[in-house]
PDB file of C-alpha atoms in Angstrom:
ATOM      1  CA  MET A  11    -131.289 146.494  30.355  1.00  0.00           C
ATOM      2  CA  LYS A  12    -131.515 144.701  26.975  1.00  0.00           C
ATOM      3  CA  LYS A  13    -135.020 143.545  27.831  1.00  0.00           C
ATOM      4  CA  LEU A  14    -136.067 147.069  28.777  1.00  0.00           C
ATOM      5  CA  LEU A  15    -134.707 148.480  25.460  1.00  0.00           C
ATOM      6  CA  SER A  16    -136.417 145.666  23.531  1.00  0.00           C
ATOM      7  CA  LEU A  17    -139.657 146.391  25.335  1.00  0.00           C
ATOM      8  CA  ILE A  18    -139.405 150.069  24.526  1.00  0.00           C
ATOM      9  CA  PHE A  19    -138.846 149.334  20.823  1.00  0.00           C
ATOM     10  CA  VAL A  20    -141.784 147.022  20.769  1.00  0.00           C
ATOM     11  CA  ILE A  21    -144.063 149.591  22.398  1.00  0.00           C
ATOM     12  CA  CYS A  22    -142.818 152.324  20.011  1.00  0.00           C
ATOM     13  CA  GLY A  23    -143.433 150.024  17.062  1.00  0.00           C
ATOM     14  CA  LEU A  24    -146.994 149.233  18.172  1.00  0.00           C
ATOM     15  CA  MET A  25    -147.754 152.920  18.721  1.00  0.00           C
ATOM     16  CA  SER A  26    -146.527 153.862  15.252  1.00  0.00           C
ATOM     17  CA  CYS A  27    -148.956 151.268  13.791  1.00  0.00           C
ATOM     18  CA  GLU A  28    -151.974 152.940  15.320  1.00  0.00           C
ATOM     19  CA  ASN A  29    -153.026 154.708  12.134  1.00  0.00           C
ATOM     20  CA  ILE A  30    -152.772 151.615   9.883  1.00  0.00           C
ATOM     21  CA  VAL A  31    -156.255 150.289   9.125  1.00  0.00           C
ATOM     22  CA  ASP A  32    -157.078 147.235   7.180  1.00  0.00           C
ATOM     23  CA  TYR A  33    -159.553 148.889   4.801  1.00  0.00           C
ATOM     24  CA  VAL A  34    -162.091 146.571   3.308  1.00  0.00           C
ATOM     25  CA  ALA A  35    -163.886 148.041   0.275  1.00  0.00           C
ATOM     26  CA  PRO A  36    -167.648 147.936   0.389  1.00  0.00           C
ATOM     27  CA  GLU A  37    -169.477 145.340  -1.661  1.00  0.00           C
ATOM     28  CA  ILE A  38    -171.920 146.626  -4.292  1.00  0.00           C
ATOM     29  CA  ARG A  39    -174.753 144.254  -5.268  1.00  0.00           C
ATOM     30  CA  LYS A  40    -176.477 144.814  -8.595  1.00  0.00           C
ATOM     31  CA  GLU A  41    -179.454 143.012 -10.026  1.00  0.00           C
ATOM     32  CA  TYR A  42    -179.807 142.426 -13.729  1.00  0.00           C
ATOM     33  CA  ILE A  43    -183.391 141.831 -14.833  1.00  0.00           C
ATOM     34  CA  ASN A  44    -184.376 140.326 -18.238  1.00  0.00           C
ATOM     35  CA  HIS A  45    -187.645 141.638 -19.660  1.00  0.00           C
ATOM     36  CA  SER A  46    -186.469 141.481 -23.293  1.00  0.00           C
ATOM     37  CA  GLY A  47    -188.784 138.578 -24.332  1.00  0.00           C
ATOM     38  CA  VAL A  48    -185.907 136.205 -25.021  1.00  0.00           C
ATOM     39  CA  ASP A  49    -183.115 134.528 -23.008  1.00  0.00           C
ATOM     40  CA  ILE A  50    -179.914 136.643 -23.005  1.00  0.00           C
ATOM     41  CA  GLU A  51    -176.168 136.100 -22.573  1.00  0.00           C
ATOM     42  CA  LEU A  52    -173.975 138.814 -21.190  1.00  0.00           C
ATOM     43  CA  VAL A  53    -170.367 138.309 -22.307  1.00  0.00           C
ATOM     44  CA  ALA A  54    -167.883 140.483 -20.356  1.00  0.00           C
ATOM     45  CA  TYR A  55    -164.418 140.964 -21.727  1.00  0.00           C
ATOM     46  CA  LYS A  56    -161.263 142.043 -19.898  1.00  0.00           C
ATOM     47  CA  ASN A  57    -158.154 141.930 -22.116  1.00  0.00           C
ATOM     48  CA  LYS A  58    -158.277 138.466 -23.723  1.00  0.00           C
ATOM     49  CA  ILE A  59    -160.438 136.855 -21.001  1.00  0.00           C
ATOM     50  CA  SER A  60    -164.182 136.683 -21.055  1.00  0.00           C
ATOM     51  CA  HIS A  61    -166.960 135.455 -18.810  1.00  0.00           C
ATOM     52  CA  THR A  62    -170.548 134.706 -19.748  1.00  0.00           C
ATOM     53  CA  TYR A  63    -173.645 135.274 -17.613  1.00  0.00           C
ATOM     54  CA  THR A  64    -176.965 133.806 -18.728  1.00  0.00           C
ATOM     55  CA  ILE A  65    -180.339 135.275 -17.823  1.00  0.00           C
ATOM     56  CA  ALA A  66    -183.562 133.543 -18.851  1.00  0.00           C
ATOM     57  CA  ASP A  67    -186.475 135.673 -20.020  1.00  0.00           C
ATOM     58  CA  GLY A  68    -188.385 137.019 -16.968  1.00  0.00           C
ATOM     59  CA  GLU A  69    -185.531 136.054 -14.572  1.00  0.00           C
ATOM     60  CA  SER A  70    -182.804 138.002 -12.958  1.00  0.00           C
ATOM     61  CA  ILE A  71    -179.284 137.551 -11.535  1.00  0.00           C
ATOM     62  CA  THR A  72    -177.557 139.563  -8.843  1.00  0.00           C
ATOM     63  CA  LEU A  73    -173.794 140.093  -9.070  1.00  0.00           C
ATOM     64  CA  SER A  74    -171.479 141.582  -6.516  1.00  0.00           C
ATOM     65  CA  PHE A  75    -168.708 144.023  -7.200  1.00  0.00           C
ATOM     66  CA  CYS A  76    -165.897 144.993  -4.909  1.00  0.00           C
ATOM     67  CA  ASP A  77    -162.375 146.377  -5.262  1.00  0.00           C
ATOM     68  CA  ASP A  78    -161.333 144.071  -2.517  1.00  0.00           C
ATOM     69  CA  THR A  79    -161.867 140.651  -4.054  1.00  0.00           C
ATOM     70  CA  ARG A  80    -160.902 138.659  -0.984  1.00  0.00           C
ATOM     71  CA  ASN A  81    -164.472 137.675  -0.192  1.00  0.00           C
ATOM     72  CA  LEU A  82    -166.009 137.507  -3.664  1.00  0.00           C
ATOM     73  CA  LYS A  83    -166.116 134.745  -6.205  1.00  0.00           C
ATOM     74  CA  TYR A  84    -164.309 135.498  -9.478  1.00  0.00           C
ATOM     75  CA  ASP A  85    -167.454 135.273 -11.631  1.00  0.00           C
ATOM     76  CA  GLU A  86    -169.416 137.662  -9.395  1.00  0.00           C
ATOM     77  CA  ASN A  87    -166.780 140.360  -9.625  1.00  0.00           C
ATOM     78  CA  PHE A  88    -165.646 139.920 -13.272  1.00  0.00           C
ATOM     79  CA  MET A  89    -168.176 142.250 -15.022  1.00  0.00           C
ATOM     80  CA  PHE A  90    -167.124 145.112 -12.798  1.00  0.00           C
ATOM     81  CA  HIS A  91    -163.681 144.954 -14.271  1.00  0.00           C
ATOM     82  CA  ALA A  92    -164.749 144.415 -17.922  1.00  0.00           C
ATOM     83  CA  ASP A  93    -163.442 146.484 -20.860  1.00  0.00           C
ATOM     84  CA  SER A  94    -166.565 145.753 -22.938  1.00  0.00           C
ATOM     85  CA  ILE A  95    -169.718 143.797 -22.785  1.00  0.00           C
ATOM     86  CA  LYS A  96    -171.607 142.000 -25.535  1.00  0.00           C
ATOM     87  CA  VAL A  97    -175.303 141.221 -25.047  1.00  0.00           C
ATOM     88  CA  ILE A  98    -176.716 138.335 -27.124  1.00  0.00           C
ATOM     89  CA  TYR A  99    -180.475 138.208 -27.325  1.00  0.00           C
ATOM     90  CA  GLY A 100    -181.756 134.631 -27.874  1.00  0.00           C
ATOM     91  CA  GLU A 101    -179.009 134.031 -30.518  1.00  0.00           C
ATOM     92  CA  GLU A 102    -180.993 136.317 -32.758  1.00  0.00           C
ATOM     93  CA  ARG A 103    -179.633 139.810 -32.018  1.00  0.00           C
ATOM     94  CA  ILE A 104    -176.460 141.319 -30.546  1.00  0.00           C
ATOM     95  CA  SER A 105    -175.551 144.510 -28.902  1.00  0.00           C
ATOM     96  CA  LYS A 106    -171.999 145.573 -28.047  1.00  0.00           C
ATOM     97  CA  MET A 107    -171.406 148.017 -25.242  1.00  0.00           C
ATOM     98  CA  SER A 108    -167.999 149.645 -24.871  1.00  0.00           C
ATOM     99  CA  SER A 109    -169.385 152.375 -22.668  1.00  0.00           C
ATOM    100  CA  PHE A 110    -171.698 150.868 -20.101  1.00  0.00           C
ATOM    101  CA  PRO A 111    -172.289 153.203 -17.160  1.00  0.00           C
ATOM    102  CA  ASP A 112    -175.830 151.958 -16.591  1.00  0.00           C
ATOM    103  CA  LEU A 113    -174.945 148.296 -17.034  1.00  0.00           C
ATOM    104  CA  CYS A 114    -172.070 148.364 -14.595  1.00  0.00           C
ATOM    105  CA  GLY A 115    -172.711 151.647 -12.884  1.00  0.00           C
ATOM    106  CA  TYR A 116    -172.459 151.721  -9.088  1.00  0.00           C
ATOM    107  CA  PRO A 117    -173.137 154.389  -6.490  1.00  0.00           C
ATOM    108  CA  THR A 118    -170.587 156.751  -5.056  1.00  0.00           C
ATOM    109  CA  ILE A 119    -169.068 155.160  -1.912  1.00  0.00           C
ATOM    110  CA  THR A 120    -170.103 157.350   1.005  1.00  0.00           C
ATOM    111  CA  GLU A 121    -169.058 157.008   4.606  1.00  0.00           C
ATOM    112  CA  GLU A 122    -172.423 155.377   5.434  1.00  0.00           C
ATOM    113  CA  ILE A 123    -171.872 152.748   2.747  1.00  0.00           C
ATOM    114  CA  SER A 124    -168.336 152.046   3.995  1.00  0.00           C
ATOM    115  CA  LYS A 125    -169.646 151.514   7.539  1.00  0.00           C
ATOM    116  CA  ARG A 126    -172.451 149.266   6.296  1.00  0.00           C
ATOM    117  CA  GLY A 127    -170.070 147.284   4.074  1.00  0.00           C
ATOM    118  CA  TYR A 128    -172.473 146.796   1.165  1.00  0.00           C
ATOM    119  CA  VAL A 129    -175.050 148.645  -0.932  1.00  0.00           C
ATOM    120  CA  HIS A 130    -177.669 147.600  -3.510  1.00  0.00           C
ATOM    121  CA  ALA A 131    -177.028 149.534  -6.701  1.00  0.00           C
ATOM    122  CA  GLU A 132    -179.887 150.584  -9.000  1.00  0.00           C
ATOM    123  CA  PRO A 133    -181.098 147.463 -10.864  1.00  0.00           C
ATOM    124  CA  PHE A 134    -180.525 147.236 -14.647  1.00  0.00           C
ATOM    125  CA  THR A 135    -183.393 145.991 -16.808  1.00  0.00           C
ATOM    126  CA  PHE A 136    -183.020 144.575 -20.324  1.00  0.00           C
ATOM    127  CA  THR A 137    -186.186 145.561 -22.170  1.00  0.00           C
ATOM    128  CA  ARG A 138    -187.965 144.615 -25.441  1.00  0.00           C
ATOM    129  CA  GLU A 139    -186.870 148.020 -26.849  1.00  0.00           C
ATOM    130  CA  MET A 140    -183.211 147.015 -26.270  1.00  0.00           C
ATOM    131  CA  TYR A 141    -183.908 143.762 -28.136  1.00  0.00           C
ATOM    132  CA  ASP A 142    -185.460 145.604 -31.047  1.00  0.00           C
ATOM    133  CA  ALA A 143    -182.540 148.096 -31.196  1.00  0.00           C
ATOM    134  CA  ALA A 144    -179.870 145.343 -31.268  1.00  0.00           C
ATOM    135  CA  THR A 145    -178.210 144.243 -34.503  1.00  0.00           C
ATOM    136  CA  PRO A 146    -179.657 141.070 -36.061  1.00  0.00           C
ATOM    137  CA  ILE A 147    -177.151 138.153 -36.193  1.00  0.00           C
ATOM    138  CA  GLU A 148    -176.690 136.955 -39.749  1.00  0.00           C
ATOM    139  CA  LYS A 149    -176.834 133.139 -40.012  1.00  0.00           C
TER     140      LYS A 149
END
């Protein structure tokens, strides 16, 4: 009788877990392209921690962002969580971005994206105009 009651409790327990799903957030891949004419450094800040990404002139990097960081390296996901970003153009000019929807912007997660598990976001290109608009660094 005890075995039968134990079996009933186990079955009821398993049936109550039917709606629990291990949700894995989709991964968003974003390419950053440097056409500024100089090498750049992106310095992303979150609280008192920072991480630097370097992009040579004419090159690009692709970073991945995900709310579920189980499968992503720390440095790939860091900029997504940044409070602010500083762009240093060839140690000559600097641009600080507190509001950066284009730099870190990512698409709305749709059901299709959730099923696929990843999406490529619109690339972000650093241009010569951005370099010209940046503040010169006083030496």
